[in-house]
Short mmCIF file of C-alpha atoms in Angstrom, two decimals:
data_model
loop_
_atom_site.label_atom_id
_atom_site.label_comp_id
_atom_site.label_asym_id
_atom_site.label_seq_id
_atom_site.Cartn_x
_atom_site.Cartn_y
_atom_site.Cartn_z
CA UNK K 138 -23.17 49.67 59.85
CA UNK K 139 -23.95 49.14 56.36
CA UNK K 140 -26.51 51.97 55.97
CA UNK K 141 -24.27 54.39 57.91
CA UNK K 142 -21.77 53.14 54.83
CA UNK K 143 -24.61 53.49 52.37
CA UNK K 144 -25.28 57.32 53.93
CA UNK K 145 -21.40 58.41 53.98
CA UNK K 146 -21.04 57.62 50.47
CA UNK K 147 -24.25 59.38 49.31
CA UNK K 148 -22.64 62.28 51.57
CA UNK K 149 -19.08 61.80 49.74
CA UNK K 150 -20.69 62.68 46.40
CA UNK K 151 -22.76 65.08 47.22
CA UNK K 152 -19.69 67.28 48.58
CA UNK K 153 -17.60 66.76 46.18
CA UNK K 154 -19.52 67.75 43.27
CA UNK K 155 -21.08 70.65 45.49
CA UNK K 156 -18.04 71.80 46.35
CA UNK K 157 -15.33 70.86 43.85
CA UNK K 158 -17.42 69.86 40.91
CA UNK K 159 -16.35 66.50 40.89
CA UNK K 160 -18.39 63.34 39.85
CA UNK K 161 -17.72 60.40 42.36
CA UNK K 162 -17.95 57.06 40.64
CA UNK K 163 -18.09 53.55 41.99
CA UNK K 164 -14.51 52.50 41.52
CA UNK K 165 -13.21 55.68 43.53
CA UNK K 166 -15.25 54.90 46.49
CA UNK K 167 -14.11 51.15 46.26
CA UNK K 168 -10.71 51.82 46.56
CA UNK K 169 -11.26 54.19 49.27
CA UNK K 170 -12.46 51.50 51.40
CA UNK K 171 -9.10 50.08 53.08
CA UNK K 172 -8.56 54.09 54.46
CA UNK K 173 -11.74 54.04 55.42
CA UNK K 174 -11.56 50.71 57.29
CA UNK K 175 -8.66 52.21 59.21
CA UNK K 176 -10.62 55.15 60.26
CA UNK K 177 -13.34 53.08 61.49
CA UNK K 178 -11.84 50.35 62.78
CA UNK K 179 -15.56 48.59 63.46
CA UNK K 180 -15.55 47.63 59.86
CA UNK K 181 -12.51 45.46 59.47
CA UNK K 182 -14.65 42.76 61.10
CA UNK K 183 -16.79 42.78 57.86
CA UNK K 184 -16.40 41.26 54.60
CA UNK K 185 -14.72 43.80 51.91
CA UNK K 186 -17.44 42.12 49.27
CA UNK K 187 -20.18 42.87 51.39
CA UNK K 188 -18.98 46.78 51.73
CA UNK K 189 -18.28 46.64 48.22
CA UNK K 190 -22.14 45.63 47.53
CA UNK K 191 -23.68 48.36 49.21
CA UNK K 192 -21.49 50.81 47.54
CA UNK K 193 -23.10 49.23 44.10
CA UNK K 194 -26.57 50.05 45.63
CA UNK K 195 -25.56 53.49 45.76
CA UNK K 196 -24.23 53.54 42.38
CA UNK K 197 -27.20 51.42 41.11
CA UNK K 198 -29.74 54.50 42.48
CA UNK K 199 -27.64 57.54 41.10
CA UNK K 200 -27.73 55.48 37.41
CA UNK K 201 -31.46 55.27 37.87
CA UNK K 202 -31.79 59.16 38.62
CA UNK K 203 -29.47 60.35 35.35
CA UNK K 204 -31.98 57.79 33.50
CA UNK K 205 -34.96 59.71 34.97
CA UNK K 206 -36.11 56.13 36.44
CA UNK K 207 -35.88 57.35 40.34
CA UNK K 208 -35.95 60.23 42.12
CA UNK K 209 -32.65 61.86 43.49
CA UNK K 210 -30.93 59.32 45.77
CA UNK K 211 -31.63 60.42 49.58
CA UNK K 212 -30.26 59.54 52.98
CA UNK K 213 -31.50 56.47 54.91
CA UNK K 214 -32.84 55.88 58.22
CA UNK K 215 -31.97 52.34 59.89
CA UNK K 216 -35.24 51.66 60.38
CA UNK K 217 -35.76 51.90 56.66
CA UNK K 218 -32.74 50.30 55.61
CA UNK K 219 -33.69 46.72 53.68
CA UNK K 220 -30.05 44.84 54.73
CA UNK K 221 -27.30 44.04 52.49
CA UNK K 222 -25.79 41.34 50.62
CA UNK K 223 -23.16 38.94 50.43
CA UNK K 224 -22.09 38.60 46.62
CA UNK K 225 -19.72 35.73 46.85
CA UNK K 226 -19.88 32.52 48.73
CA UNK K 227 -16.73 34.30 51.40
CA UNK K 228 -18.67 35.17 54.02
CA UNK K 229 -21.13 32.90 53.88
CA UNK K 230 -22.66 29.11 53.18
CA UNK K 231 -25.44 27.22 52.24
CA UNK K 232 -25.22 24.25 53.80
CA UNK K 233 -27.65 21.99 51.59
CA UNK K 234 -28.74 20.30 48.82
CA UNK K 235 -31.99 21.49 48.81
CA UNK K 236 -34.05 20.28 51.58
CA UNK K 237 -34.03 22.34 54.39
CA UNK K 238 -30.10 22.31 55.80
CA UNK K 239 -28.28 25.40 57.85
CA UNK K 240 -27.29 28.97 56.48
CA UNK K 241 -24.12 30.11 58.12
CA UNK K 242 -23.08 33.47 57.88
CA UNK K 243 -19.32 33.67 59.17
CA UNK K 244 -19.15 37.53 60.14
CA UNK K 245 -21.69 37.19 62.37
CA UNK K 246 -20.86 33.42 63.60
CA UNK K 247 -24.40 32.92 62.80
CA UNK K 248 -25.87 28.83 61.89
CA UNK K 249 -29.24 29.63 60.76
CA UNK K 250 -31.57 26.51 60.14
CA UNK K 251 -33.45 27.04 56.40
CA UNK K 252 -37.19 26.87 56.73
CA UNK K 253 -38.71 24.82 53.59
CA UNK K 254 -37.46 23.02 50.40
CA UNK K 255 -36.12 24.24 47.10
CA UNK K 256 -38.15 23.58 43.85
CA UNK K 257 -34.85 23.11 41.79
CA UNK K 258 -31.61 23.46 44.06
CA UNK K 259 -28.03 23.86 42.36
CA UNK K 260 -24.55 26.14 43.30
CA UNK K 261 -25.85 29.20 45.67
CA UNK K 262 -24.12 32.37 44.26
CA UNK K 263 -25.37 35.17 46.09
CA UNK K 264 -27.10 35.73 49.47
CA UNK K 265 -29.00 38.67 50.49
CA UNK K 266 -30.49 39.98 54.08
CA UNK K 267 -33.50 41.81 54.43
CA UNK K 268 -35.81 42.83 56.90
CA UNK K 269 -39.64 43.22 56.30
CA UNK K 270 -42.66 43.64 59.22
CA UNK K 271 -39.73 42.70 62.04
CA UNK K 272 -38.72 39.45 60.78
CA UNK K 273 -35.65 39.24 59.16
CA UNK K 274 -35.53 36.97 55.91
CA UNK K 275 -32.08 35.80 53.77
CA UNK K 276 -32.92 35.65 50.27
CA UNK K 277 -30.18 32.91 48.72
CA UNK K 278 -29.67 32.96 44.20
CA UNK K 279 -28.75 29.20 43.14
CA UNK K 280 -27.04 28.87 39.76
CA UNK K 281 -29.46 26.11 38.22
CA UNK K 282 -31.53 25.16 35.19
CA UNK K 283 -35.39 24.88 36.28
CA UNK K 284 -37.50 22.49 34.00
CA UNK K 285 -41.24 22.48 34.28
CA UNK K 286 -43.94 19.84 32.87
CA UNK K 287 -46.67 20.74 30.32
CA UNK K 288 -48.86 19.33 28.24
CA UNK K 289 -49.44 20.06 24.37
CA UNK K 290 -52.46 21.89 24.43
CA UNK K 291 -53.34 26.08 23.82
CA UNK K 292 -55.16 28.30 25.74
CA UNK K 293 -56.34 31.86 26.19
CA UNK K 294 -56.82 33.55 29.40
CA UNK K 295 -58.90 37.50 30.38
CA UNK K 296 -58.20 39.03 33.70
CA UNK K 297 -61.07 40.93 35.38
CA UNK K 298 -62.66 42.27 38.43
CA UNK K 299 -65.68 40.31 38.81
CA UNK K 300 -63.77 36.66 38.04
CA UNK K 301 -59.92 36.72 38.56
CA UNK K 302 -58.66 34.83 35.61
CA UNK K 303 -61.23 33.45 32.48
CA UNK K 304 -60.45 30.43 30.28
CA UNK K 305 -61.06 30.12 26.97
CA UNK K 306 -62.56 26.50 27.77
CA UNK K 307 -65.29 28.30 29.64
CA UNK K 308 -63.31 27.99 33.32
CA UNK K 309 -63.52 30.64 35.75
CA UNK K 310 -61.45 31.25 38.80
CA UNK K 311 -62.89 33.41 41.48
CA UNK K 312 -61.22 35.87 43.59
CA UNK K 313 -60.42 33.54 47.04
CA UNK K 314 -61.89 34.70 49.88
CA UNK K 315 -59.06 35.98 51.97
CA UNK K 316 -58.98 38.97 50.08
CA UNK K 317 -62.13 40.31 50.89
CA UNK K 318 -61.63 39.07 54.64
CA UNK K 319 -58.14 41.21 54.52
CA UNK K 320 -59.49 44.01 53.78
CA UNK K 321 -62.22 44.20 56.49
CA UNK K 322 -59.30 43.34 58.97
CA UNK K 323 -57.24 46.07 57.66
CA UNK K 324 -60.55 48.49 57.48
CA UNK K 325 -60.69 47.43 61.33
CA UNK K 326 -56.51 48.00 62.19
CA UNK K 327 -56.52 51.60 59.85
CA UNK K 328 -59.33 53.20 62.34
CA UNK K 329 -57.49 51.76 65.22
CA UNK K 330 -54.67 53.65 64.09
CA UNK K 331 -56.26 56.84 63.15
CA UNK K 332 -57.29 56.92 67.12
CA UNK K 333 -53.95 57.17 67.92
CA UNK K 334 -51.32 59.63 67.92
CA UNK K 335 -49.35 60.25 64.73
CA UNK K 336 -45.92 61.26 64.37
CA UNK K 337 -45.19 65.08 62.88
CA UNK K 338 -42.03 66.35 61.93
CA UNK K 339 -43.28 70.18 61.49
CA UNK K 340 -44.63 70.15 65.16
CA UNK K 341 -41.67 67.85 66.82
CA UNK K 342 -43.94 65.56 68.05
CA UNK K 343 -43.43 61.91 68.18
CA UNK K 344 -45.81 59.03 67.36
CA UNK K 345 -47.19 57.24 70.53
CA UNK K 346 -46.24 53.59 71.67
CA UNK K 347 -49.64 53.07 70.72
CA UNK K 348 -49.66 54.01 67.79
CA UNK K 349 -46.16 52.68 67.06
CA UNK K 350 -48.03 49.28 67.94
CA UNK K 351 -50.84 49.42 65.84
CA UNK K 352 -49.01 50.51 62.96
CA UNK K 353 -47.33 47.17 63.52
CA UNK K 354 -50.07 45.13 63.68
CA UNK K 355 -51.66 46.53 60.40
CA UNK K 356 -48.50 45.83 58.80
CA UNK K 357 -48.96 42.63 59.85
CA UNK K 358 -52.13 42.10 58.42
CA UNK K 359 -51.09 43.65 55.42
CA UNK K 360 -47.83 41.72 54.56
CA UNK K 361 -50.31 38.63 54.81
CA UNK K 362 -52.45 39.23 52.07
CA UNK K 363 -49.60 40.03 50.16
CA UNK K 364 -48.35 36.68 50.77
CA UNK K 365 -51.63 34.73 50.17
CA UNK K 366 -52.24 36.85 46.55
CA UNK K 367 -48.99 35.96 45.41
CA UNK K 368 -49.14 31.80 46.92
CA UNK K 369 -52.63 31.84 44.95
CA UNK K 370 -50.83 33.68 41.57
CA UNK K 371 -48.17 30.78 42.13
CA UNK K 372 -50.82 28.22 42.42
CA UNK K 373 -52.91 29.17 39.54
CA UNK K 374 -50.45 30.01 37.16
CA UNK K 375 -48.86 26.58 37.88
CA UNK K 376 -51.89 24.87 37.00
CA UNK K 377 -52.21 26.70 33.46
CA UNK K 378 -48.81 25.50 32.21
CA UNK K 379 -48.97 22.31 33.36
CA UNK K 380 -51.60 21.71 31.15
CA UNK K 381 -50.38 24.46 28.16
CA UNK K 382 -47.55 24.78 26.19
CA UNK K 383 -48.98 27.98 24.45
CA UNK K 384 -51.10 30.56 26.36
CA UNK K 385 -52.68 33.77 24.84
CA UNK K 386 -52.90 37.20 27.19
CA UNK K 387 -53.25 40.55 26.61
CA UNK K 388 -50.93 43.77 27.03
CA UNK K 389 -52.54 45.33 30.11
CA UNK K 390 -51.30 49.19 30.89
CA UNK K 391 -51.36 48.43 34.90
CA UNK K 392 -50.05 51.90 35.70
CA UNK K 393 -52.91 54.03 33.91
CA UNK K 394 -55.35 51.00 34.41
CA UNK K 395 -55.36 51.89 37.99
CA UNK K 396 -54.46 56.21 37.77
CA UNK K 397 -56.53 57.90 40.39
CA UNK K 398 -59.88 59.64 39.10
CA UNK K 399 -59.38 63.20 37.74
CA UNK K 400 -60.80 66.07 38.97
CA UNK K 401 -64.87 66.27 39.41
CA UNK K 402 -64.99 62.48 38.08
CA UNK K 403 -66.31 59.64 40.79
CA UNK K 404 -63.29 59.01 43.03
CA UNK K 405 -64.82 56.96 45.19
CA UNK K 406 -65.79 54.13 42.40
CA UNK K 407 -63.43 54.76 40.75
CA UNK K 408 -60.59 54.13 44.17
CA UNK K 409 -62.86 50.46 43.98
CA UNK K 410 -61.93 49.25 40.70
CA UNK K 411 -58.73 50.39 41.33
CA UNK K 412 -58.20 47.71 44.70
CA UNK K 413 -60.25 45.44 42.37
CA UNK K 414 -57.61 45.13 39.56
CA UNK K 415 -54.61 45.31 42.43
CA UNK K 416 -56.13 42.37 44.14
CA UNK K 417 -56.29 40.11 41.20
CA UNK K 418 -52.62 41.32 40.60
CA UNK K 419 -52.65 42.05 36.67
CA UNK K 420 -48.69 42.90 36.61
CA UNK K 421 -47.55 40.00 38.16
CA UNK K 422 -49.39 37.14 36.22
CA UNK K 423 -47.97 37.82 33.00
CA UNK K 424 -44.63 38.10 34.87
CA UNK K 425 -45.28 34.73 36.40
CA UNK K 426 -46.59 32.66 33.38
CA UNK K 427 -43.64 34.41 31.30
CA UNK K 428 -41.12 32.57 33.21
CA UNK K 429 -43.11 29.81 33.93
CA UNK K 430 -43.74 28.62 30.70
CA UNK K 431 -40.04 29.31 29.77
CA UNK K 432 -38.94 26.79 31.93
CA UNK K 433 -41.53 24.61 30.84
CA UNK K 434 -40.01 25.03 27.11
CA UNK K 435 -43.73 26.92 26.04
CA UNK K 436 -44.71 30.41 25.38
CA UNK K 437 -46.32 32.78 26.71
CA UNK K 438 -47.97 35.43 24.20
CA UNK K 439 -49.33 38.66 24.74
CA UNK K 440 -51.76 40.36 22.12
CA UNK K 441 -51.76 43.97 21.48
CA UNK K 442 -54.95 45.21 23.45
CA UNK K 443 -55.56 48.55 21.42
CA UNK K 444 -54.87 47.01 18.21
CA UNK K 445 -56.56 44.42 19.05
CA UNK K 446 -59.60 44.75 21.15
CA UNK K 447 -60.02 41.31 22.70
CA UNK K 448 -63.51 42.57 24.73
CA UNK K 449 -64.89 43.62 21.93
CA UNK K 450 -64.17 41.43 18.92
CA UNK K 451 -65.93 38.27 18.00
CA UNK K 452 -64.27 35.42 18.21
CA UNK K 453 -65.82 33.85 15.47
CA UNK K 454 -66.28 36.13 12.69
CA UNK K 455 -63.41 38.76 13.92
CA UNK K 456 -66.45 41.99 14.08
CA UNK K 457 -66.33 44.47 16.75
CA UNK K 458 -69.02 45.09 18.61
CA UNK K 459 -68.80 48.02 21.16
CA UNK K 460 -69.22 47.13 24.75
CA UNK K 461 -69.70 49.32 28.39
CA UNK K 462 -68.59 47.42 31.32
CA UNK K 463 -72.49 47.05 32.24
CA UNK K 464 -72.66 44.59 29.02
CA UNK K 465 -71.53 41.32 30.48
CA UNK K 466 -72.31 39.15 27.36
CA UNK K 467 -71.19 39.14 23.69
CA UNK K 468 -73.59 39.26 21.16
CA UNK K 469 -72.15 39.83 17.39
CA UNK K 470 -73.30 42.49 15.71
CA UNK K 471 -72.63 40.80 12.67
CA UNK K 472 -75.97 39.69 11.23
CA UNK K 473 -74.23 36.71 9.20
CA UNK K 474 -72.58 35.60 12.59
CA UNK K 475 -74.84 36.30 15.49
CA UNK K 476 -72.55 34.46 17.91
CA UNK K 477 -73.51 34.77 21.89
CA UNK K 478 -71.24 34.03 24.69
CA UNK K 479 -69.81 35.18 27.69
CA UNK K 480 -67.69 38.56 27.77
CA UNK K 481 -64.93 37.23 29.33
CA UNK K 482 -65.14 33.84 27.61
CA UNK K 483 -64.89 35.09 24.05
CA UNK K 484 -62.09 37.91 24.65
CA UNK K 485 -59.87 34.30 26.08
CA UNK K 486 -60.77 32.87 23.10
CA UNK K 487 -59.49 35.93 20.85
CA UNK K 488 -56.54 35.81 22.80
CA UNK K 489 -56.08 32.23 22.29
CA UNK K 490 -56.19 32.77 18.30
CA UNK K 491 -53.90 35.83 18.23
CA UNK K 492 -51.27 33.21 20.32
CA UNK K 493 -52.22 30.44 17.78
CA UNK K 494 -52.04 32.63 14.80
CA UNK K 495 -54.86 30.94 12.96
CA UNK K 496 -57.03 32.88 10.68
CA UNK K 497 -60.26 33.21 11.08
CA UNK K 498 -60.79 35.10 8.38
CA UNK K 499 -59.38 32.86 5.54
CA UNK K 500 -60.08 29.02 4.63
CA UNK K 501 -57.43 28.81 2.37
CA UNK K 502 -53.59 30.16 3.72
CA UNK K 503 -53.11 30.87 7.08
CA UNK K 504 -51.70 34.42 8.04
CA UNK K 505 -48.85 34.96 10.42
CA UNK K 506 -49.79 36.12 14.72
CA UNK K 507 -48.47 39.77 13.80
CA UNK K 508 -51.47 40.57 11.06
CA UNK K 509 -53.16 43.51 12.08
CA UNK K 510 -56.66 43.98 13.14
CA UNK K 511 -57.36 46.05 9.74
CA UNK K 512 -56.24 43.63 7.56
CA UNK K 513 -58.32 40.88 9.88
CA UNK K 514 -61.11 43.40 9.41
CA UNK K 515 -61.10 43.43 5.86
CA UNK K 516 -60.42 39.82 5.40
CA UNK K 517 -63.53 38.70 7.52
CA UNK K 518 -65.74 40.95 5.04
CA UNK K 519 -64.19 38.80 1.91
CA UNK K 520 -65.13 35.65 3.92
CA UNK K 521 -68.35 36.65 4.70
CA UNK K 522 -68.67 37.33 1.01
CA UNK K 523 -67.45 34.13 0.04
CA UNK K 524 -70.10 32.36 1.81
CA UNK K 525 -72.33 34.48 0.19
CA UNK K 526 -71.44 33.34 -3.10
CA UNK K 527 -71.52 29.98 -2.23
CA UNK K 528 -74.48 30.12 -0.85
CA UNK K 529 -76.15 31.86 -3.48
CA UNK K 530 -74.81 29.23 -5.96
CA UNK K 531 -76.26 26.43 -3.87
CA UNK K 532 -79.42 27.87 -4.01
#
């Protein structure tokens, strides 16, 4: 009922500014709703919030398209309709304080036993029903102020494709296992369902049951690893802030980062490093320490990769040294410095001193986070001079 709502009212402004010129808004279609109920008499069981919620969904996607952030809004099958929500507390109840308790949804006469305990419960607000992988799931916001321990300490962290995350303490953290295993058992489901018979809309044919069922089952498998990556994510970025009230990343483009190969370039390696950098999920770790550390009362600080250059830069005397991904260890081209250590190691530690905002280019005043890397260039050469001097006086 609710997408055959959510279809009408795409349909009601496409006609009327085809034919009349006229631009439908959200507060016309609202108070259109009590005709409407009388015309379809089905809907006076529902809640008028709920119908007024999935009238803001269509509002929400035709604000997106005049902002060129979506594509024109388009008509929805049931099958592909996510659910709708309950924006007050009229229709339905949370009964609980946090462990477990019932979920009762009055328009449906529905008491629905809650699976799990709440990290920080407080007053439910909003309730939303979804379905994903046939299994519905009711997604309940609480109105409450989440705290967080963590200790006093900084720290600087590099994502990559051969280790997942890289301290700057020298700690490594592995890709888990279950991601390579998924993908073998999704490798296995896809040719399973490439034997089958696909649905095609230009030659009216349908998909077979069997292939209806396998496409199941590799959604299935799919929605899985999806739900181990982000219970590891949870896990790991948990353990950073507990232990870190300031932690040091780097602005990583995601989008480009993974762009498919152009044309006559190697697609195939390149379609690998690609699923290497999705399975470590680089988008949603900085999402997840962001918040995480803002409960915690820390920060969270992200250094300007172009500027800065964190996989190339010495952590010690501030020099770049150009790298391929083939070089796997740091050695400073600087002939004063010489410093050797780990790739990943030393661009966690240059993260960890653009959080910090220490100099390492100055022994005498101490230069704000934002400094540039030119000025940090130039200052390492008048330190390096300095100790020159010094040196030669000594001598």
């Amino acid at each position: 009922m609710h997408c055959d709502l959510y279809n009408a009212a795409i349909a009601n402004r496409r006609t009327q500014y085809k034919h009349f010129g006229h631009s439908v808004d959200y507060f016309e279609q609202q108070n259109c709703l009590p005709e409407f109920k009388k015309v379809w008499t089905e809907y006076a069981e529902l809640g008028s919030h709920t119908l007024q919620a999935t009238l803001k969904r269509v509002d929400f996607t035709y604000k997106r398209f005049f902002k060129g952030l979506g594509k024109y809004p388009k008509f929805k099958a049931k099958r592909r309709y996510s659910g709708w929500t309950y924006p007050d507390k009229a229709s339905w109840k949370a009964l609980s304080n946090g462990p477990n308790g019932y979920l009762e949804l009055r328009d449906l006469g529905l008491k629905i036993q809650m699976r799990g305990q709440a990290r920080t419960w407080g007053t439910p607000t909003t309730c939303t029903i979804f379905f994903r992988n046939g299994l519905w799931y009711a997604s309940i916001t609480v109105q409450c102020n989440p705290t967080r321990q963590t200790g006093t300490g900084s720290i600087g962290i590099d994502l990559g494709c051969k280790d997942a995350v890289t301290l700057s303490t020298g700690e490594k953290i592995a890709k888990p296992d279950f991601i390579k295993e998924g993908h073998k058992k999704v490798k296995v489901a896809s040719k399973r369902l490439r034997r089958k018979r696909p649905p095609n809309r230009n030659k009216k044919v349908k998909g077979s049951r069997r292939w209806k069922k396998e496409r199941k089952q590799l959604s299935k498998v799919q929605s899985k690893i999806a739900r181990q990556r982000e219970d590891w994510l949870h896990k790991v970025t948990s353990d950073i802030v507990s232990g870190n009230s300031l932690i040091g990343g780097e602005q990583l483009n995601v989008k480009g980062m993974t762009r498919k190969a152009k044309k006559g370039k190697r697609k195939k390696q390149k379609a690998g490093l690609n699923r290497s950098i999705l399975d470590v999920g680089f988008g949603l770790v900085g999402d997840l320490l962001t918040y995480k550390s803002a409960e915690a009362g820390g920060f969270y600080v992200e250094s300007p990769t172009r500027m800065l250059k964190p996989t190339q830069r010495c952590a010690k005397c501030w020099e770049l040294t150009p790298k391929s991904l083939a070089d796997r260890v740091h050695v400073c081209s600087n002939p004063d410095c010489g410093h050797t250590e780990d790739r990943d190691i030393n661009a966690a530690q240059v993260n960890e001193i653009w959080a910090r905002g220490l100099e390492r280019t100055s022994l005498d005043a101490e230069l704000p986070s934002s400094t540039d890397c030119g000025s940090m260039k130039q200052l390492g050469a008048r330190k390096r001079q300095k100790q020159r001097l010094q040196q030669s006086k000594s001598l």
